[in-house]
mmCIF file of C-alpha atoms in Angstrom:
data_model
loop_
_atom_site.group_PDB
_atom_site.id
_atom_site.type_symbol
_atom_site.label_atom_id
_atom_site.label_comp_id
_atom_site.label_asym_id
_atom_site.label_seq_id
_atom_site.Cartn_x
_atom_site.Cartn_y
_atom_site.Cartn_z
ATOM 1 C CA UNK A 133 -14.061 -19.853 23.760
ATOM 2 C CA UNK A 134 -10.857 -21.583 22.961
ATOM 3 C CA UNK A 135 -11.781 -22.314 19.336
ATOM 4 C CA UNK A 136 -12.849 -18.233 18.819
ATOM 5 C CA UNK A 137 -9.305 -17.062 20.104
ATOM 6 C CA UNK A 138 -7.574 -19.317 17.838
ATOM 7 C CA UNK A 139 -9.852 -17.998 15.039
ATOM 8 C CA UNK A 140 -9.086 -14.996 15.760
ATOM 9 C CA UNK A 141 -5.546 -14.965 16.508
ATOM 10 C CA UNK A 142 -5.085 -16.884 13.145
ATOM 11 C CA UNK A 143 -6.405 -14.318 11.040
ATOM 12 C CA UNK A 144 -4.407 -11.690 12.794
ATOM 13 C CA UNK A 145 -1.597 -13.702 12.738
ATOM 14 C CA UNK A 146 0.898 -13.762 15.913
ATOM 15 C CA UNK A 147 2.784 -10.624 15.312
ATOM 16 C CA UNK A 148 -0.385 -8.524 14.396
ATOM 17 C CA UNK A 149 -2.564 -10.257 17.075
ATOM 18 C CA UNK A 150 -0.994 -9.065 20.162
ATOM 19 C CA UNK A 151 0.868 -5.743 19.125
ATOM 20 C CA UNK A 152 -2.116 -4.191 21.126
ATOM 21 C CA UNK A 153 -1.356 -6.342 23.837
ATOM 22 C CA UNK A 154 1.768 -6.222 24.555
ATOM 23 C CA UNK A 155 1.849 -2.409 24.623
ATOM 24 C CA UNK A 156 -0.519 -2.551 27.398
ATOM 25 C CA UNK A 157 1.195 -5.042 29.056
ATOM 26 C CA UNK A 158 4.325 -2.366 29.255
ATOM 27 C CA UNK A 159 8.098 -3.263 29.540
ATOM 28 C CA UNK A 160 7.476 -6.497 31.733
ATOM 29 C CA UNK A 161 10.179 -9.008 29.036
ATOM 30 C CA UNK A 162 8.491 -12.285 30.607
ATOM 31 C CA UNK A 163 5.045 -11.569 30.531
ATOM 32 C CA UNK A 164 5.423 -9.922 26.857
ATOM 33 C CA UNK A 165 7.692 -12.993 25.649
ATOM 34 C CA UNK A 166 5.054 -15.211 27.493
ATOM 35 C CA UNK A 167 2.121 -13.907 25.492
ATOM 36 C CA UNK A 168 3.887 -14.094 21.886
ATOM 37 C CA UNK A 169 4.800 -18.150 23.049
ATOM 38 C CA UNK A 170 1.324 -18.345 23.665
ATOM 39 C CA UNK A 171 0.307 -16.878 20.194
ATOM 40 C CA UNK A 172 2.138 -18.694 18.413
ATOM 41 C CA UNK A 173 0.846 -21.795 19.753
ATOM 42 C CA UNK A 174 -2.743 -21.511 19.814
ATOM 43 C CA UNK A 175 -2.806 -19.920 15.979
ATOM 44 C CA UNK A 176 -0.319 -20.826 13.632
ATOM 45 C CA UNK A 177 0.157 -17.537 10.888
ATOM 46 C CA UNK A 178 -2.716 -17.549 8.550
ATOM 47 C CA UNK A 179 -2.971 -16.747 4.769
ATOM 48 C CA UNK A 180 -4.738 -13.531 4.418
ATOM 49 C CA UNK A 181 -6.921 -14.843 1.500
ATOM 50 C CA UNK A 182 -8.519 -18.048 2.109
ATOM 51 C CA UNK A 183 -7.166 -18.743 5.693
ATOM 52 C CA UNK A 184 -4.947 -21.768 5.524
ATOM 53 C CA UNK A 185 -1.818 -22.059 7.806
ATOM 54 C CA UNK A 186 1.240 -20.917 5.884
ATOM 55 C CA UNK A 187 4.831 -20.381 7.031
ATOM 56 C CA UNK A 188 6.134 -17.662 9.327
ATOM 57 C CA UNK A 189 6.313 -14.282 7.337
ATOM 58 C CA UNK A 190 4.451 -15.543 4.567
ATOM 59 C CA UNK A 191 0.916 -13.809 4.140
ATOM 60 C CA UNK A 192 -0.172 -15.918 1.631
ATOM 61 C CA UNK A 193 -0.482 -19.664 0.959
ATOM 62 C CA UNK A 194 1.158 -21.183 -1.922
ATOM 63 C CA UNK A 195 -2.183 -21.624 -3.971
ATOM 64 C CA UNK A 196 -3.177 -18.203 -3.084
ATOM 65 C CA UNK A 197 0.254 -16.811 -4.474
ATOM 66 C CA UNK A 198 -0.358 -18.614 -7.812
ATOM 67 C CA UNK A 199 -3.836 -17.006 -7.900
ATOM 68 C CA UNK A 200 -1.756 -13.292 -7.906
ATOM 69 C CA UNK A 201 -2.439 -11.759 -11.696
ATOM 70 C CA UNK A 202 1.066 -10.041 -12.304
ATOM 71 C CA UNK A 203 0.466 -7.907 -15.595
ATOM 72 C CA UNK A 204 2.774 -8.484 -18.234
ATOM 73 C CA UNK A 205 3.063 -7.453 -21.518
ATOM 74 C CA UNK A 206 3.130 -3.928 -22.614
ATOM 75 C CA UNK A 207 1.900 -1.520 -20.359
ATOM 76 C CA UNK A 208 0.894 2.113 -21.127
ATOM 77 C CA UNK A 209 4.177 3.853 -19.320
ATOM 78 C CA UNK A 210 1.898 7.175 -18.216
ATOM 79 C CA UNK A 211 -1.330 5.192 -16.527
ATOM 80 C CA UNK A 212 0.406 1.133 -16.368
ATOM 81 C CA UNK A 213 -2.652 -0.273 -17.383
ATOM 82 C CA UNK A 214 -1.793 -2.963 -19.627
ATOM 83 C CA UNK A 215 -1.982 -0.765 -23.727
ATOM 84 C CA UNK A 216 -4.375 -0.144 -25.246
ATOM 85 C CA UNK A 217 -5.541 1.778 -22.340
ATOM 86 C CA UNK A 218 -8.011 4.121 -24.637
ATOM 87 C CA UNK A 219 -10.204 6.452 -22.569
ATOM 88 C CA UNK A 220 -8.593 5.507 -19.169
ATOM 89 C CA UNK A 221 -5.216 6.317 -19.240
ATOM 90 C CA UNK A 222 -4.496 9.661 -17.759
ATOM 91 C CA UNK A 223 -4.348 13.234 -20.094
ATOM 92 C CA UNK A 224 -1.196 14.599 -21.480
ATOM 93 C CA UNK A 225 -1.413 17.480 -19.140
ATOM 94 C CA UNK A 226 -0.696 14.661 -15.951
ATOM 95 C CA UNK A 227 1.768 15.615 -13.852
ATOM 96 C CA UNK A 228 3.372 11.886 -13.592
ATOM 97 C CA UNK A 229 5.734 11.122 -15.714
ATOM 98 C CA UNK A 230 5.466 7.286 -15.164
ATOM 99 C CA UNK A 231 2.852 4.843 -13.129
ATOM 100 C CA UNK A 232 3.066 0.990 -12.587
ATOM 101 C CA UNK A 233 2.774 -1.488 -10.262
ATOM 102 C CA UNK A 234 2.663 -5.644 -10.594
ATOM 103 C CA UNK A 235 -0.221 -7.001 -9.640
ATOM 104 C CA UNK A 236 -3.653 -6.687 -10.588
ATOM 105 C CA UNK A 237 -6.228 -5.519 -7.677
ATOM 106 C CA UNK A 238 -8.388 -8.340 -7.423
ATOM 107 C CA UNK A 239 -8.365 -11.713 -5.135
ATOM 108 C CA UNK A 240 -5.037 -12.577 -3.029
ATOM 109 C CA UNK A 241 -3.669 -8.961 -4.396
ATOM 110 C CA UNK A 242 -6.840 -7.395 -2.903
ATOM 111 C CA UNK A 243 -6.657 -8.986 0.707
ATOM 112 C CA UNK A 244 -3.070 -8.005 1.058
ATOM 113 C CA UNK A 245 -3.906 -4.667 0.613
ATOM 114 C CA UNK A 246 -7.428 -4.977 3.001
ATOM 115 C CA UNK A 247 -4.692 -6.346 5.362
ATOM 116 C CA UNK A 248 -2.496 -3.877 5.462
ATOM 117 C CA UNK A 249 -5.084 -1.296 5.305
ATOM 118 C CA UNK A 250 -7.708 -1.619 7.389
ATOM 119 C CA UNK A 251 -6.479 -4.717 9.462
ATOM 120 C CA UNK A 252 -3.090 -3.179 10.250
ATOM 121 C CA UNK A 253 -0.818 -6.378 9.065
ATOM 122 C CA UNK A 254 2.487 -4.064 9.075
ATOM 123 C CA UNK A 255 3.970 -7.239 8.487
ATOM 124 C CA UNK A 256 2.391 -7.459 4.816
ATOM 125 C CA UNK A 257 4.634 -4.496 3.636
ATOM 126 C CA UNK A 258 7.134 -5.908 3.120
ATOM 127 C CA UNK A 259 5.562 -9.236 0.806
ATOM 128 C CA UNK A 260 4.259 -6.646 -0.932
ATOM 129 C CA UNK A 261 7.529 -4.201 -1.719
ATOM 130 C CA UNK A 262 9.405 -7.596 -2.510
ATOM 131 C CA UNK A 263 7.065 -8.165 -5.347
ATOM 132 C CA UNK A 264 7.324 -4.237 -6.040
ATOM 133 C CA UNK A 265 11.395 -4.030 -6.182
ATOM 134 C CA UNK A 266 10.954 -7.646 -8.253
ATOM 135 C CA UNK A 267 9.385 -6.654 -11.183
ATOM 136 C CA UNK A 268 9.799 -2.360 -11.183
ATOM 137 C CA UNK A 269 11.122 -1.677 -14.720
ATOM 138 C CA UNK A 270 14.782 -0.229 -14.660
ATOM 139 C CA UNK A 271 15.532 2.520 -13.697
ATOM 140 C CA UNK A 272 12.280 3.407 -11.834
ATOM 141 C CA UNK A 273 13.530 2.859 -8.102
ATOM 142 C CA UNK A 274 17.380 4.013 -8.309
ATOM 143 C CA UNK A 275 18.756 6.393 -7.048
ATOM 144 C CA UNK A 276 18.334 9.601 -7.480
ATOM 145 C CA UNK A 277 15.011 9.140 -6.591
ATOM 146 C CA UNK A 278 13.589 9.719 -3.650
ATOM 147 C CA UNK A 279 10.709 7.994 -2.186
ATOM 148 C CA UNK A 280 7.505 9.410 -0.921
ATOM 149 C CA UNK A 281 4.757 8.233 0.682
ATOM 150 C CA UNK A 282 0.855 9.189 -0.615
ATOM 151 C CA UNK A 283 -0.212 10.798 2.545
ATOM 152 C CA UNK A 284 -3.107 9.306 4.429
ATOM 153 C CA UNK A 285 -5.623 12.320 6.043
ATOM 154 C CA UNK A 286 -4.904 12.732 9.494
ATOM 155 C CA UNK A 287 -7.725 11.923 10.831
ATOM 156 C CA UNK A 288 -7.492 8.489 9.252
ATOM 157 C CA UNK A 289 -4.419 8.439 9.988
ATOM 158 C CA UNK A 290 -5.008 8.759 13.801
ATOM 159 C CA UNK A 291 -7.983 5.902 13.885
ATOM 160 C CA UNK A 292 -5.614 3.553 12.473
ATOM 161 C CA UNK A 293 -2.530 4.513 14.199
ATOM 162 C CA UNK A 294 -0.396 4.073 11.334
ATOM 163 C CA UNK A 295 -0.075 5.288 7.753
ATOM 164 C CA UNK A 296 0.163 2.085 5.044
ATOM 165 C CA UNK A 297 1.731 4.302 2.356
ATOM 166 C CA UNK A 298 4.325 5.124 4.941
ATOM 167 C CA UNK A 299 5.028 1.424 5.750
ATOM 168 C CA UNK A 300 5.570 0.287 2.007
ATOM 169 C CA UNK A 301 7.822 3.402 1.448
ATOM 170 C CA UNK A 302 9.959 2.220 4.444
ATOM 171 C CA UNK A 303 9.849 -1.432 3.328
ATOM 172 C CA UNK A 304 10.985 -0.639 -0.387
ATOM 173 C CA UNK A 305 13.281 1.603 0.708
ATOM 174 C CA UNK A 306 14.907 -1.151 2.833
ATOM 175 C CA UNK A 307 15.011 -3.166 -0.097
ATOM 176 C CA UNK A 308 16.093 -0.481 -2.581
ATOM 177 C CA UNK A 309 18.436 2.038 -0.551
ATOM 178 C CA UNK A 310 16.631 4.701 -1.892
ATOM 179 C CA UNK A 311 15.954 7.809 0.723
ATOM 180 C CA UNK A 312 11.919 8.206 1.870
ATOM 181 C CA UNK A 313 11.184 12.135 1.883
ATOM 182 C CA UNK A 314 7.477 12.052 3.479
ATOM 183 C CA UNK A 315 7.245 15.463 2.541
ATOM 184 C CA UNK A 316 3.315 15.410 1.396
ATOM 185 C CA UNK A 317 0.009 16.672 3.916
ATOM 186 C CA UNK A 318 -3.486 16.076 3.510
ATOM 187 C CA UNK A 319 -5.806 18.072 4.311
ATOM 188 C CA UNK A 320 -9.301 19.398 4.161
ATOM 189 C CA UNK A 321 -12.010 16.925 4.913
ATOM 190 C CA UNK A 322 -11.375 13.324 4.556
ATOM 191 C CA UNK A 323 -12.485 11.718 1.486
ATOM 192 C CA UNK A 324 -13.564 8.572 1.256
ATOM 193 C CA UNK A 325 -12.443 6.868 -2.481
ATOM 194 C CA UNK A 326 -13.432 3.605 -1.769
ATOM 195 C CA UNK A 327 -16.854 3.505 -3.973
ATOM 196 C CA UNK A 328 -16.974 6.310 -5.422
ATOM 197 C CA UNK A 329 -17.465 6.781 -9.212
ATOM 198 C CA UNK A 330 -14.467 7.490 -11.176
ATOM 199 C CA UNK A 331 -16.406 11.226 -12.508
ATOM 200 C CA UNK A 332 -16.167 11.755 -8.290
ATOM 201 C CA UNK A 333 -12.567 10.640 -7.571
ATOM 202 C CA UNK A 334 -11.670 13.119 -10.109
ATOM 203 C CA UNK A 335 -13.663 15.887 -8.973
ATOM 204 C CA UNK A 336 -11.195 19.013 -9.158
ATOM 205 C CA UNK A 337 -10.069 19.763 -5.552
ATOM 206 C CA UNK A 338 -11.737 16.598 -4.178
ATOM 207 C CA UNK A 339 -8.211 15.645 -2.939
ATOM 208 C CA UNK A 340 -6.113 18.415 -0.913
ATOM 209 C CA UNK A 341 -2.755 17.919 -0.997
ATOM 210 C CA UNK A 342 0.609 20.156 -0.161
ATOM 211 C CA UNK A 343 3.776 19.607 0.019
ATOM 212 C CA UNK A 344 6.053 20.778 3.109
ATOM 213 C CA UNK A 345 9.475 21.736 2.800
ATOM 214 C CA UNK A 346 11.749 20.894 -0.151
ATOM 215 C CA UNK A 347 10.594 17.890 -2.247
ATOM 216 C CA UNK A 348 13.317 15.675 -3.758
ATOM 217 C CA UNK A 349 14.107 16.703 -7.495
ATOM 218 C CA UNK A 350 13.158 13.275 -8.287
ATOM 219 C CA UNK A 351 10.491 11.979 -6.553
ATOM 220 C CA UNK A 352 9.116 7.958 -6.535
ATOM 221 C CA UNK A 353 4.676 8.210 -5.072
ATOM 222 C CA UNK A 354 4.581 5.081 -3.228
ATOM 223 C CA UNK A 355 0.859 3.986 -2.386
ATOM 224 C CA UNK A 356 -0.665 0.650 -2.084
ATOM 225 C CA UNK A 357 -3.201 0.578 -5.079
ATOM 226 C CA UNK A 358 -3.479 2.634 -8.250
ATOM 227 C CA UNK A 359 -7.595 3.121 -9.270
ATOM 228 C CA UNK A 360 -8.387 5.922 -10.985
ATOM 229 C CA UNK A 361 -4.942 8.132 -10.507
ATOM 230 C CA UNK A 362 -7.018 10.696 -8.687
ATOM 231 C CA UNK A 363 -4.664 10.642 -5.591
ATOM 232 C CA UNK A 364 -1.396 10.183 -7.193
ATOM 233 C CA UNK A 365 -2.279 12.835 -9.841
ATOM 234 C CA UNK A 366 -3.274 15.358 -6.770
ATOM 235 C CA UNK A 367 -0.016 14.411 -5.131
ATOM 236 C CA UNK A 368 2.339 14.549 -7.926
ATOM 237 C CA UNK A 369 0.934 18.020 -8.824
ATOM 238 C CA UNK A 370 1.455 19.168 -5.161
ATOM 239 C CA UNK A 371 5.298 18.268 -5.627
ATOM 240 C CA UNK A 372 5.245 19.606 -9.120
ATOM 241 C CA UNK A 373 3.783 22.906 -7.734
ATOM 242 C CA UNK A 374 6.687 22.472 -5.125
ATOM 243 C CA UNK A 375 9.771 22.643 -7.195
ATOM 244 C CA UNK A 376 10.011 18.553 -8.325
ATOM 245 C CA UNK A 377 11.512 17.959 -11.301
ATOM 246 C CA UNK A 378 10.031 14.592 -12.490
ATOM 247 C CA UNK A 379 7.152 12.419 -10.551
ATOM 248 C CA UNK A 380 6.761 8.870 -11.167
ATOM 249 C CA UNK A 381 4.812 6.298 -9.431
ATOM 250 C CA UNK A 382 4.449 2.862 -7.872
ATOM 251 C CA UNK A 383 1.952 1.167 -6.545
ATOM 252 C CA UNK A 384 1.322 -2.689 -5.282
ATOM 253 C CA UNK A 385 -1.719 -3.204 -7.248
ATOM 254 C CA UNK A 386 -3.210 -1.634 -10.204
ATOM 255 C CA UNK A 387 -7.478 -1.696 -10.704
ATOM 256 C CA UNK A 388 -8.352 -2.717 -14.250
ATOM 257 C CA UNK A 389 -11.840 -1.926 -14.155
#
């Protein structure tokens, strides 16, 4: 029983692993501080990839991080797929005026995002903006840009209890000083993109999104990966539509396939 907590724990890592917890637990300062002691000694943080016990605040392992595939070179500026990007960069009628992001979306790249996603490693947002606010070109996140997060449908949004594109806004905003204007909604039915062909992700009105209120003149999407440019493309036409000057783009990772 022992040995299945600590497994558990581990891949949660201490922060993650009892957020539940100690919201249950209420306002009580001992018993909450006495639970996190006790976290952090049965399971050391974990590496999100392969598992191994890394440093506090570090979601990866050092051999993991060197297994990260930044893309360098020259990069098409509309799409940020690395040039030639032929058939799959974007049309000249897109409403972004700029996409990138640094890492590839495959491996240690691909379980940050799962963590942050699905596993709800808050934590993780910030590892990942660093790298973002690292290697942005110039110009891209100054000011005066604005921020906004790619919505997540509400009803997602409420399983999960959180939004990830709202937590990597917030973290490179920290980072940047630039203002987050989560002006964007979802709606219709959720759509799952996860597996579906690239013909269906870019189904015309697949993806529902409007924006609310006054969007920034310059606005910065902020999501976590960049497939197809279905999402961002809905999104940035929704501010368009909305009075926005310029859209650009920024994700953590960028699919090549």
């Amino acid at each position: 029983m022992l040995t299945a907590v600590r497994t558990v724990l581990a891949r949660l890592g201490p922060t993650t692993a009892v957020r539940t917890v100690l919201a249950c637990l209420g306002p009580t300062t001992a018993a909450r501080e006495l639970l996190a002691a006790l976290a952090s000694a049965l399971a050391p943080p974990a590496c999100w990839d392969c598992g191994a016990t890394v440093a506090a605040g570090q979601p990866l392992c050092w051999a993991c991080r060197a297994q990260l595939r930044f893309l360098r070179g020259e990069r098409c500026p509309r799409c940020g797929l690395p040039a030639p990007c032929a058939g799959r960069c974007a049309s000249p009628g897109s409403a972004l005026a700029r996409a990138w992001a640094p890492v590839a979306f495959e491996g240690p790249a691909r379980a940050l995002v799962h963590a942050l996603k699905f596993r709800g490693a808050l934590g993780v947002a910030d590892a990942m903006a660093a790298q973002i606010v690292a290697g942005a070109p110039p110009g891209l996140l100054a000011a005066p840009a604005a921020l906004v997060p790619v919505p997540t449908h509400p009803v997602r949004r409420r399983l999960r209890g959180f939004d990830h594109a709202d937590c990597l806004a917030a973290a490179i905003g920290a980072r940047t000083g630039l203002a987050v204007a989560p002006c964007l909604v979802r709606g219709g039915a959720p759509t799952r993109q996860a597996g579906s062909s690239r013909a269906a992700r870019r189904t015309p009105g697949r993806i529902d999104v409007r924006a609310r209120g006054d969007p920034p003149p310059y606005a910065v999407l902020v999501d976590d990966v960049h497939t197809t440019g279905a999402t961002l493309e809905a999104c940035a036409s929704a501010l368009r539509r909305a009075g926005a000057h310029a859209v650009c783009a920024v994700a953590y990772a960028r699919a090549l396939r």
